[in-house]
Short mmCIF file of C-alpha atoms in Angstrom, two decimals:
data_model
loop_
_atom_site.label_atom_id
_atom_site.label_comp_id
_atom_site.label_asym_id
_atom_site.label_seq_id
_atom_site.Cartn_x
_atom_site.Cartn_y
_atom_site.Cartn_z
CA UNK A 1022 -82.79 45.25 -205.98
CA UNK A 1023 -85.32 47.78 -204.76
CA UNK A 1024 -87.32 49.33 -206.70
CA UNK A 1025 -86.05 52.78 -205.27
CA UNK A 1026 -83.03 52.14 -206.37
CA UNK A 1027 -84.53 51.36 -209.67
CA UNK A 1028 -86.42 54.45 -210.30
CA UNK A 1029 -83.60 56.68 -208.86
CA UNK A 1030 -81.55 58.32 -211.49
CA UNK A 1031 -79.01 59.85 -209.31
CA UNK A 1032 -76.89 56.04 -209.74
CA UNK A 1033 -77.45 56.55 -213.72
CA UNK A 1034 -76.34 60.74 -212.76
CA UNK A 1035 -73.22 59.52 -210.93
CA UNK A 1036 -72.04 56.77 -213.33
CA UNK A 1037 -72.48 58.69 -216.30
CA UNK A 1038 -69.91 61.41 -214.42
CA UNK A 1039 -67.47 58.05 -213.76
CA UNK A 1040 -67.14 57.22 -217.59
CA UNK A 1041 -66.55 60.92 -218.27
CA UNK A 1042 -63.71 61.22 -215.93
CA UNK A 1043 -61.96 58.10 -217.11
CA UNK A 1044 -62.93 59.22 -220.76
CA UNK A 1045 -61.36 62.47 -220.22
CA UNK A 1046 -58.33 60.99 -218.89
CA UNK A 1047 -57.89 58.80 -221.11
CA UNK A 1048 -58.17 61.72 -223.93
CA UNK A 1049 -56.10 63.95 -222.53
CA UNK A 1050 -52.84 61.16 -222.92
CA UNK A 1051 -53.68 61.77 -226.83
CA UNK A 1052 -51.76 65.12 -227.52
CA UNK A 1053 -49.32 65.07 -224.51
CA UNK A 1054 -47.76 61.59 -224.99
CA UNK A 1055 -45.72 62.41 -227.63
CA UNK A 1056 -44.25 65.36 -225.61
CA UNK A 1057 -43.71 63.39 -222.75
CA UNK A 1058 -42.09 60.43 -223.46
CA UNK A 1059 -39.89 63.20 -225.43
CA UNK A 1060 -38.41 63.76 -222.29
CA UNK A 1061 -37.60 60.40 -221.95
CA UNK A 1062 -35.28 59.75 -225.12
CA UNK A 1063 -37.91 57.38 -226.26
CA UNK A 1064 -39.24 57.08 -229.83
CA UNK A 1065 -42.23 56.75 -232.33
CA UNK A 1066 -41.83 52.87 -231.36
CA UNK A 1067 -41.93 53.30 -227.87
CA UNK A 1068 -45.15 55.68 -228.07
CA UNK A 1069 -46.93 53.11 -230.20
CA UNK A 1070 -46.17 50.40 -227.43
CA UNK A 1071 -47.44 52.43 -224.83
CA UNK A 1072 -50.73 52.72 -226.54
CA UNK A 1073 -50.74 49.41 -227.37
CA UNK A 1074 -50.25 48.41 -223.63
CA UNK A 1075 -53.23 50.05 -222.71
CA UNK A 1076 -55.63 48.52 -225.34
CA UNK A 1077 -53.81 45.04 -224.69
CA UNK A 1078 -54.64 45.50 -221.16
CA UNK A 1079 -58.27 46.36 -221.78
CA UNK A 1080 -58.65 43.36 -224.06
CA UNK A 1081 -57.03 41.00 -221.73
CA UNK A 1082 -58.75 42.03 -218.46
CA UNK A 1083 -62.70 43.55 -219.60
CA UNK A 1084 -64.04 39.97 -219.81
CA UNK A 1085 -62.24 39.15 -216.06
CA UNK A 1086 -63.66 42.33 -214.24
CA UNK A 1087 -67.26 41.56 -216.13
CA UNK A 1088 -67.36 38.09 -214.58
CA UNK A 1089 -66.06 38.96 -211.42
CA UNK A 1090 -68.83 41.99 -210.82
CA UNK A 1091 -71.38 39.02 -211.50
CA UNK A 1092 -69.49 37.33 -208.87
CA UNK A 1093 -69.01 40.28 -205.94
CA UNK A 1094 -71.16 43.09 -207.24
CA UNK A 1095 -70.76 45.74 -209.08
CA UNK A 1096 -69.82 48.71 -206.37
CA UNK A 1097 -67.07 47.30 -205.56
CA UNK A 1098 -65.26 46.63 -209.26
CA UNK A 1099 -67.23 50.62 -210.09
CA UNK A 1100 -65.02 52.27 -207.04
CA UNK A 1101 -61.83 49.77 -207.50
CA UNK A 1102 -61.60 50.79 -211.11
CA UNK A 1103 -62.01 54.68 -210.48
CA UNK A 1104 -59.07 54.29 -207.40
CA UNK A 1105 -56.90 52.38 -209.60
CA UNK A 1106 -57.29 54.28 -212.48
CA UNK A 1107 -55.94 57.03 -210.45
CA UNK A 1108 -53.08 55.59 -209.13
CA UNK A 1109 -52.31 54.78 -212.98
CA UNK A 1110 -52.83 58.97 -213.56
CA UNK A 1111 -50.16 60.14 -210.32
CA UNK A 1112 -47.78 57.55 -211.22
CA UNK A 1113 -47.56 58.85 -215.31
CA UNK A 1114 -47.28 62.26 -213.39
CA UNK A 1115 -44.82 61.89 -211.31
CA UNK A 1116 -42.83 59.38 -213.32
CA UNK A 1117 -39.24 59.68 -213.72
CA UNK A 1118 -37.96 56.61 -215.89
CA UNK A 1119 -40.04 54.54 -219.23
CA UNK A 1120 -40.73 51.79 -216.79
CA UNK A 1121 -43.10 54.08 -214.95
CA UNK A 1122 -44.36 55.16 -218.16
CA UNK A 1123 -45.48 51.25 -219.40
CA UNK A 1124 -46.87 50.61 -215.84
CA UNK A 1125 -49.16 53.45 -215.56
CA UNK A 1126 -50.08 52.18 -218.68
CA UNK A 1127 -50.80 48.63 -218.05
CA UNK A 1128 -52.82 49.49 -214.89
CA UNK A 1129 -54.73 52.40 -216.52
CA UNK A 1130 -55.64 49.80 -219.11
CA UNK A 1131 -56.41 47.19 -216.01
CA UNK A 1132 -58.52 49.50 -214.11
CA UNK A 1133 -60.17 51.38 -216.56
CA UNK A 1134 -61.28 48.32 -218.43
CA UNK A 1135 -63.14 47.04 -214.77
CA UNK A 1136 -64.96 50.47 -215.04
CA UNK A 1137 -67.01 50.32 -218.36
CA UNK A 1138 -68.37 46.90 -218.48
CA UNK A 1139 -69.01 46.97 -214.80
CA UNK A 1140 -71.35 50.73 -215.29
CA UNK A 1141 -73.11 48.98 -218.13
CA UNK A 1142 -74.18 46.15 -216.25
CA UNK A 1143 -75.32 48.48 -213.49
CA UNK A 1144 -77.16 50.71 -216.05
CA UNK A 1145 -78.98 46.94 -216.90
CA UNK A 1146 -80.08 46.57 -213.14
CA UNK A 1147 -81.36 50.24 -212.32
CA UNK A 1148 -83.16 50.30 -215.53
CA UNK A 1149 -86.51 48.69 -217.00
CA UNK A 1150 -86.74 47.42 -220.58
CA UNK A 1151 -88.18 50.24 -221.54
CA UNK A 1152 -85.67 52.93 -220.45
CA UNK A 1153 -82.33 50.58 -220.91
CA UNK A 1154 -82.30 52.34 -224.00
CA UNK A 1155 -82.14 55.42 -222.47
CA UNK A 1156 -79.75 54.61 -220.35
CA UNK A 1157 -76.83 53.08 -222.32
CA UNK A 1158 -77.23 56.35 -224.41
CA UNK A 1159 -76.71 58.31 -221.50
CA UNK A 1160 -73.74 56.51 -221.10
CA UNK A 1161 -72.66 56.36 -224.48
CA UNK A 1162 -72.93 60.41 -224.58
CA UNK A 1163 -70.87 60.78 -221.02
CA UNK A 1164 -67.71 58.12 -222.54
CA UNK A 1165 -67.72 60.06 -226.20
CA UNK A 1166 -68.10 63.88 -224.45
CA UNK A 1167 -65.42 62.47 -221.97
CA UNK A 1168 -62.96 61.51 -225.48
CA UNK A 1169 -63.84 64.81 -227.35
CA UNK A 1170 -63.04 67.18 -224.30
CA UNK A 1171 -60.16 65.34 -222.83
CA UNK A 1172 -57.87 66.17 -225.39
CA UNK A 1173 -58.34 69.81 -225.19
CA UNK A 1174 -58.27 70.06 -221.60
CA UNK A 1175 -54.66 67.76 -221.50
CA UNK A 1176 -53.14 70.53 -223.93
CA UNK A 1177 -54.25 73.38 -222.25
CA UNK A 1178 -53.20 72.12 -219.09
CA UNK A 1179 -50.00 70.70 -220.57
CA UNK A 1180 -49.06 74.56 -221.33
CA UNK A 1181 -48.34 75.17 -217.46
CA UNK A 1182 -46.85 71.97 -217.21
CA UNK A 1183 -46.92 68.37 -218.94
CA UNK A 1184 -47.42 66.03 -215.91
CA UNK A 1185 -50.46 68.43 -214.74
CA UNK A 1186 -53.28 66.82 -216.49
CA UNK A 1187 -52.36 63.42 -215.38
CA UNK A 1188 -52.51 65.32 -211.52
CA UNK A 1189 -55.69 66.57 -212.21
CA UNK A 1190 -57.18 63.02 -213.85
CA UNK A 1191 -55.54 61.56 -211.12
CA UNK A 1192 -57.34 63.17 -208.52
CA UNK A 1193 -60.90 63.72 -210.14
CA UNK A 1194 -60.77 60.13 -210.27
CA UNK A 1195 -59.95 60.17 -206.78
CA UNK A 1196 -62.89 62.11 -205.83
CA UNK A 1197 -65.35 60.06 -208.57
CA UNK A 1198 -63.72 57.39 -205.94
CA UNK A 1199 -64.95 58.17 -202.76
CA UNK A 1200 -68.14 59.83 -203.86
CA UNK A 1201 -68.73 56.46 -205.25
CA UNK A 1202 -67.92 54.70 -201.92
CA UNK A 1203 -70.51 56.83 -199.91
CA UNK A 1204 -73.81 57.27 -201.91
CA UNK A 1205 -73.31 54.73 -204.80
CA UNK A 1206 -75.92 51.76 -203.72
CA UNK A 1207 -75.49 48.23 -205.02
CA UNK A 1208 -77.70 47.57 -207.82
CA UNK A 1209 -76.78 43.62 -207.92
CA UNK A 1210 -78.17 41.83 -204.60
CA UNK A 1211 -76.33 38.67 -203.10
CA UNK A 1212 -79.77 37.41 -203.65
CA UNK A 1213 -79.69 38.17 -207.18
CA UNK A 1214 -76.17 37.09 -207.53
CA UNK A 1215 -76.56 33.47 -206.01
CA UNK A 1216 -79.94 33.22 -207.67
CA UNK A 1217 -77.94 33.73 -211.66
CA UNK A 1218 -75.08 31.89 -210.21
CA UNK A 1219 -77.60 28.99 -209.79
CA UNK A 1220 -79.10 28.86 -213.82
CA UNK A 1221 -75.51 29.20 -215.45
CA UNK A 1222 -73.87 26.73 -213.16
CA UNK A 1223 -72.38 24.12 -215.69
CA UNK A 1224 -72.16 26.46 -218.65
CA UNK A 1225 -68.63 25.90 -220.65
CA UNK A 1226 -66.86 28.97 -221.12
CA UNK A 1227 -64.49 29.44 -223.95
CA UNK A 1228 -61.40 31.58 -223.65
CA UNK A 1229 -61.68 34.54 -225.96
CA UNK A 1230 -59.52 33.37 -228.82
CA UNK A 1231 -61.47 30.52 -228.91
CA UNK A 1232 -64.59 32.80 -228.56
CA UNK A 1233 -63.34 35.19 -231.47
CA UNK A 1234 -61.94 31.87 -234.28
CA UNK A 1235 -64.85 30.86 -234.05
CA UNK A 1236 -66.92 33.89 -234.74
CA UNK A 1237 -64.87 34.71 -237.69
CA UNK A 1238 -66.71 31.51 -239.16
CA UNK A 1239 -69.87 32.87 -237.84
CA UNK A 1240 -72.49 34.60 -240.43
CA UNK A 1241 -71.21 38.14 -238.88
CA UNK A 1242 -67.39 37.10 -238.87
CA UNK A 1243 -66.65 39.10 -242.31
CA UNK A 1244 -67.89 42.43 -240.20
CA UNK A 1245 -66.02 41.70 -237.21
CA UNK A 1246 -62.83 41.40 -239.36
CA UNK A 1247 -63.97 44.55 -240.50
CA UNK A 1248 -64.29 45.94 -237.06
CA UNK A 1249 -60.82 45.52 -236.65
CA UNK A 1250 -59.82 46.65 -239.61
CA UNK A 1251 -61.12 50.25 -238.53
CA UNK A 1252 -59.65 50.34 -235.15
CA UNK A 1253 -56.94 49.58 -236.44
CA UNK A 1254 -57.08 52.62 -239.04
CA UNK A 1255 -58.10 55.08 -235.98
CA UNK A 1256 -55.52 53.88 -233.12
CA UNK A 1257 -52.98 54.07 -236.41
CA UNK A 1258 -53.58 57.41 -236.91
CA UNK A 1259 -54.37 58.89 -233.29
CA UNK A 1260 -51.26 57.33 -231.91
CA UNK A 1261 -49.20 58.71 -233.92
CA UNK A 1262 -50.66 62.31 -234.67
CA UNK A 1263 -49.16 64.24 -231.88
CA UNK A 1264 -45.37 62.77 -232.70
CA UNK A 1265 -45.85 63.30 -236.23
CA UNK A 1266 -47.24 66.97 -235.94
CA UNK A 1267 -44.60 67.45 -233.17
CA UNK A 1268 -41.90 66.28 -235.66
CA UNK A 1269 -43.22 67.99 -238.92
CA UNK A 1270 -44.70 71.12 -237.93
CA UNK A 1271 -43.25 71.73 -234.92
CA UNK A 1272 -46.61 72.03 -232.88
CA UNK A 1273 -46.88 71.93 -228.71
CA UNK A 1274 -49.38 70.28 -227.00
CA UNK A 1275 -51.95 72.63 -226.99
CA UNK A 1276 -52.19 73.22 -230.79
CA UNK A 1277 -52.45 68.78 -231.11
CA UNK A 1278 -55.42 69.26 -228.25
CA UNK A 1279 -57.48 71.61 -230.08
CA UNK A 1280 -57.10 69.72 -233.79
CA UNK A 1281 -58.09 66.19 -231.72
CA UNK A 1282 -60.80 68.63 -229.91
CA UNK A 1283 -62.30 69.97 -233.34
CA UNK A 1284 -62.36 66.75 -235.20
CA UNK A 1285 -63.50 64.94 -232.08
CA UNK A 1286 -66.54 67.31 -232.33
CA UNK A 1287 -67.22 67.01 -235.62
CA UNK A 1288 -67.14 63.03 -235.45
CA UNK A 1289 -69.92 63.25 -232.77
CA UNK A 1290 -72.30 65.96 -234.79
CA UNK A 1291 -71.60 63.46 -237.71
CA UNK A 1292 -72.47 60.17 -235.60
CA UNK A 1293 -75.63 62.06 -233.63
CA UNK A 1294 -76.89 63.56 -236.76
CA UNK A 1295 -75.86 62.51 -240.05
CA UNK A 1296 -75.41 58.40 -239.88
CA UNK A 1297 -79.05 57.87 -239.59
CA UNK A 1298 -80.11 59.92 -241.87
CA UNK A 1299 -77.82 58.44 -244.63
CA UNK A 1300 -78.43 54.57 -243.65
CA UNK A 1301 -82.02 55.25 -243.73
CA UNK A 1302 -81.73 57.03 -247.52
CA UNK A 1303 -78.78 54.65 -248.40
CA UNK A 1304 -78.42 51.37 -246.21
CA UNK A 1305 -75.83 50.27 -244.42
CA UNK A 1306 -73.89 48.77 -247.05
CA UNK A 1307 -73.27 52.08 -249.30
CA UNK A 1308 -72.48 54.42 -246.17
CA UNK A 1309 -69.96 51.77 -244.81
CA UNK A 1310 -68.37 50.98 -248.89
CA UNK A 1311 -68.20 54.93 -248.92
CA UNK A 1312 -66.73 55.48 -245.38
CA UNK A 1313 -63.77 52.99 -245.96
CA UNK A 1314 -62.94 55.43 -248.78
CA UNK A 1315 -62.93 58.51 -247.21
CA UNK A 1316 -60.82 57.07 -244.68
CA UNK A 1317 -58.41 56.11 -247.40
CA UNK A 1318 -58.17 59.59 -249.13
CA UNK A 1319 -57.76 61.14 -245.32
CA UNK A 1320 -55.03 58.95 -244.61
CA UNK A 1321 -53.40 60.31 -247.72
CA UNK A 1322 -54.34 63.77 -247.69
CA UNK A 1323 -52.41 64.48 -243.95
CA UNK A 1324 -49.34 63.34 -246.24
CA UNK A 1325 -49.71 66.24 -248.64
CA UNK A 1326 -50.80 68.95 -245.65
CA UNK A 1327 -48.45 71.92 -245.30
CA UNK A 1328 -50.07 74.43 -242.38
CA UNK A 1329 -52.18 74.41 -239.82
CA UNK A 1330 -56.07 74.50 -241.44
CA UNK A 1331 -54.45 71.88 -244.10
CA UNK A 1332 -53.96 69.69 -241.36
CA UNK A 1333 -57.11 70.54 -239.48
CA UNK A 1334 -59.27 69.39 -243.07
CA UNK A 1335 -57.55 66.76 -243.90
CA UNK A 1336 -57.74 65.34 -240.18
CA UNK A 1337 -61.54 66.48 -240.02
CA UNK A 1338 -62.14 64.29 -243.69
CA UNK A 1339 -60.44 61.25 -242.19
CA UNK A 1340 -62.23 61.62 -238.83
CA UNK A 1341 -65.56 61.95 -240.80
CA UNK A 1342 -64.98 58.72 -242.53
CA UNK A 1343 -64.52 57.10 -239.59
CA UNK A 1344 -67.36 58.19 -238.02
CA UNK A 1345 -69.55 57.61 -240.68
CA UNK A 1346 -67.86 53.76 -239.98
CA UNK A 1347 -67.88 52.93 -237.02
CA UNK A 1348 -71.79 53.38 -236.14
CA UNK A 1349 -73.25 51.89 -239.81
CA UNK A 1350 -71.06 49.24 -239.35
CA UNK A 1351 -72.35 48.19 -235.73
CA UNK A 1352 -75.51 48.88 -237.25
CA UNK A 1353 -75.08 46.11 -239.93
CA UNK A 1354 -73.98 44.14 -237.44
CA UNK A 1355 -76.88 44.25 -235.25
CA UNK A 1356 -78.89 43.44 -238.23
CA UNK A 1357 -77.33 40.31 -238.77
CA UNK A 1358 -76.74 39.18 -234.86
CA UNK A 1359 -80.28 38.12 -234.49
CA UNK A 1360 -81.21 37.12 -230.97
CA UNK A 1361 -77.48 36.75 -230.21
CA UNK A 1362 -77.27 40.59 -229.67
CA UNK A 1363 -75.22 40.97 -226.80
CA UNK A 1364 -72.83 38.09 -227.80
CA UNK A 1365 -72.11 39.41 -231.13
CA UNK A 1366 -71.34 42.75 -229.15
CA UNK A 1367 -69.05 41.67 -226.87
CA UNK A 1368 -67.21 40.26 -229.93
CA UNK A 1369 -67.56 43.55 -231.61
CA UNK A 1370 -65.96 45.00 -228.71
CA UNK A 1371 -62.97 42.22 -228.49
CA UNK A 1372 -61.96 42.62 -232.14
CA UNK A 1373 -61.72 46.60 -231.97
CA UNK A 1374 -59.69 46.29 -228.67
CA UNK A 1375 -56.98 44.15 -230.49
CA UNK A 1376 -57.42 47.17 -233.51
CA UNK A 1377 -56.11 49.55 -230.91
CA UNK A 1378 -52.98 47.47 -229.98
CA UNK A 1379 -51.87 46.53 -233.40
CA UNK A 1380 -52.65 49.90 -234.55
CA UNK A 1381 -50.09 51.67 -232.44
CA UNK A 1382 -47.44 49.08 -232.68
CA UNK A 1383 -47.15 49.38 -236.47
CA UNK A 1384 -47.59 53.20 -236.17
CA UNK A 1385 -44.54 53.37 -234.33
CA UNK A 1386 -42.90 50.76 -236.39
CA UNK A 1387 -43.16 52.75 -239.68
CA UNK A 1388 -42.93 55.97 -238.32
CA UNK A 1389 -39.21 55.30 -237.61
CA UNK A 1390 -38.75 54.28 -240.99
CA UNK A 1391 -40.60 57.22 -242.72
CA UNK A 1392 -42.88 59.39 -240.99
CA UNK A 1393 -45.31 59.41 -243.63
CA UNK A 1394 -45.32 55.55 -244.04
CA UNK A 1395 -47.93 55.10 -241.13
CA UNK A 1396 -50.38 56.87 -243.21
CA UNK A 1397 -49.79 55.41 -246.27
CA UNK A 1398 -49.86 51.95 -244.38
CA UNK A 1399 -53.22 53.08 -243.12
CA UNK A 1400 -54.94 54.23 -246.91
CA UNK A 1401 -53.82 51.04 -247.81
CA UNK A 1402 -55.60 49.13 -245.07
CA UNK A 1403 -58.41 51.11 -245.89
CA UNK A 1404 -58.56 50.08 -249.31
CA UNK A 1405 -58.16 46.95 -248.86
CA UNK A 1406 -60.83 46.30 -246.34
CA UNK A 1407 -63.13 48.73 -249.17
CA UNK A 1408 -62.51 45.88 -251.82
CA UNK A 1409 -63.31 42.82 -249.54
CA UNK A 1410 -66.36 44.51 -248.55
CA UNK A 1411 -67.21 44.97 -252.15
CA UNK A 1412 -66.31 40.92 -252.56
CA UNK A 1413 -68.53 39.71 -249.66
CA UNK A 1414 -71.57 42.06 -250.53
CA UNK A 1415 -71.04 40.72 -254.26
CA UNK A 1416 -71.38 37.03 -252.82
CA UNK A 1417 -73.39 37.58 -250.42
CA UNK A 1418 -76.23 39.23 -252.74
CA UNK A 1419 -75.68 36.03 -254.94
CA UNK A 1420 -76.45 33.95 -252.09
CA UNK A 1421 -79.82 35.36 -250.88
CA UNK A 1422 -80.62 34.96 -254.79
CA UNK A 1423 -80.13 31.57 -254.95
CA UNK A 1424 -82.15 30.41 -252.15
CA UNK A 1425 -85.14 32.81 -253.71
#
């Protein structure tokens, strides 16, 4: 590519707005779902399908759209995610049966899954070494800004009317679209393309559940179980908040946005300015040992909430856990990757997307049993993942001592 293109940061300005719009619309589903599919007759079970659907979908088709845009390009998968993820947004919108409900769904989750690992690979080419850094945080702060705000913004809007934030995802995505189409440049020559195509021609490529067994076996497989064992704890609890507050407390869509806003930005002043700070002091293994527990007691504090700054605490403590989590933990597992960095990732990646479909499915499970079961389901989870970390650090210590 040229090296104007290179230097140019309006591609890394415009991309960065892409992943915020899909983000936000992707947030905004959080406290309206519940609501919605309300209308429908559905259930608990039925909500944590529909979640489910859309991390399936993500899982199935991420590593698809990633080869493909090393294949065609990445404009063309950038804009053909953004126009299908908005055809996803008018169809939820204007959708007047479940069916239309599960494929919104499943083509949000197809076409918003060709978006992200498409823009990373395009932050890759337009940026040196040096700045890739910079970049993928860029990135990073446009997706997690995108999460925080969407809720908020889908139960404000939801207060005029509930299919109006899936309108206006639908068409900001529309416009991300088009923009796209006209000033976007290709950042991955035919040149370029033919050129990789050439040194990985004859390279065997395992399916993913071939990929991910045999990771599991892998020095880093423990911490990839443990991946999932979080996302599964967050899509648990997120998927079934809304329905849960709905049914308990009787709130509307606006009061579920602004808890998920609040504790969405206190996760992200605890990520950007707390995790570091602790791993440094502590390392990885206490902050990750001590997140696991907060998690737990969150998960069993929402139980025993009875208004509406009870539930805003107890959702903040579980939410801080979590965050505390998630970034030590891909910290530790960077550690241990070794050259194999963006392997190990992509794994990372693979094992939280199947988090976020069992997650939901279970949710909605247990919900219809007892609405307070998918919480205690979660603490458990929690705990249990807390005392196998304990075992594998325990063993794992005795192993670096015996080869000393």
């Amino acid at each position: 590519m040229s090296e104007s293109v290179k230097n140019n940061k309006a591609p890394l300005i415009l991309l960065s707005f892409n992943l915020f719009i899909v983000m936000v619309g992707i947030g905004l589903v959080i406290p309206i779902l519940p609501f919605y599919i309300d209308k429908f007759g559905a259930d608990a079970r039925t909500l944590g399908l529909l979640v489910a659907v859309f991390a399936f979908m993500q899982f199935l088709f991420a590593p698809v759209w990633g080869r493909l845009s090393d294949k065609v390009g990445r404009k063309p998968l950038i804009t053909i995610g953004l126009f299908g993820f908005a055809i996803a947004e008018f169809i939820f919108a204007f959708a007047n049966g479940l069916w239309m409900l599960f494929l919104s769904r499943i083509l949000a989750g197809t076409f918003g899954s060709a978006l992200m690992p498409t823009a990373m690979a395009y932050v890759s080419d337009v940026t040196s070494s040096e700045k890739r850094g910079q970049g993928m945080g860029i990135m990073g702060a446009a997706m997690g800004l995108g999460i925080v705000v969407g809720p908020g913004i889908g139960g404000w809007l939801a207060e005029y009317d509930l299919s109006l934030p899936f309108l206006v995802a639908g068409i900001a995505a529309t416009i991300a679209g088009i923009v796209s189409v006209i000033i976007l440049p290709e950042s991955y020559s035919k040149e370029k393309r033919e050129s990789d195509a050439r040194l990985s021609a004859g390279e065997k490529r395992d399916n993913q559940f071939v990929v991910m067994y045999k990771a599991l076996k892998s020095p880093v497989g423990f911490l990839l179980s443990l991946v999932f064992i979080m996302s599964f704890g967050l899509a648990n609890f997120q998927s079934i908040f809304g329905y849960y507050t709905m049914q308990r407390y009787d709130y509307n869509p606006s009061e579920v946005g602004l808890i998920i806003l609040i504790v969405g930005l206190v996760g992200t002043i605890v990520q950007g300015g707390l995790v570091g700070r602790l791993t440094k002091r502590f390392g990885e293994e206490k902050v990750v040992t001590s997140a696991l527990l907060i998690s737990a007691i969150g998960f069993v504090m929402m139980t025993l909430a009875t208004g509406f700054t009870t539930v805003l605490l107890t959702t903040c403590l579980f939410f801080l856990g979590n965050s505390l989590l998630r970034p030590s933990l891909n910290s530790f597992i960077s550690k241990l990757a070794g050259s194999r960095q963006g392997l190990v990732m992509g794994l990372n990646n693979s094992f939280l997307s199947l988090g976020n479909v069992a997650g939901p499915i279970l949710a909605g499970i247990f919900f219809e049993i007892n609405i307070h079961i998918p919480y205690l389901f979660g603490a458990c989870i929690m705990l249990f993942g807390l005392i196998l970390t304990k075992i594998w650090l325990a063993r794992r210590k005795e192993q670096m001592e015996a080869t000393l």
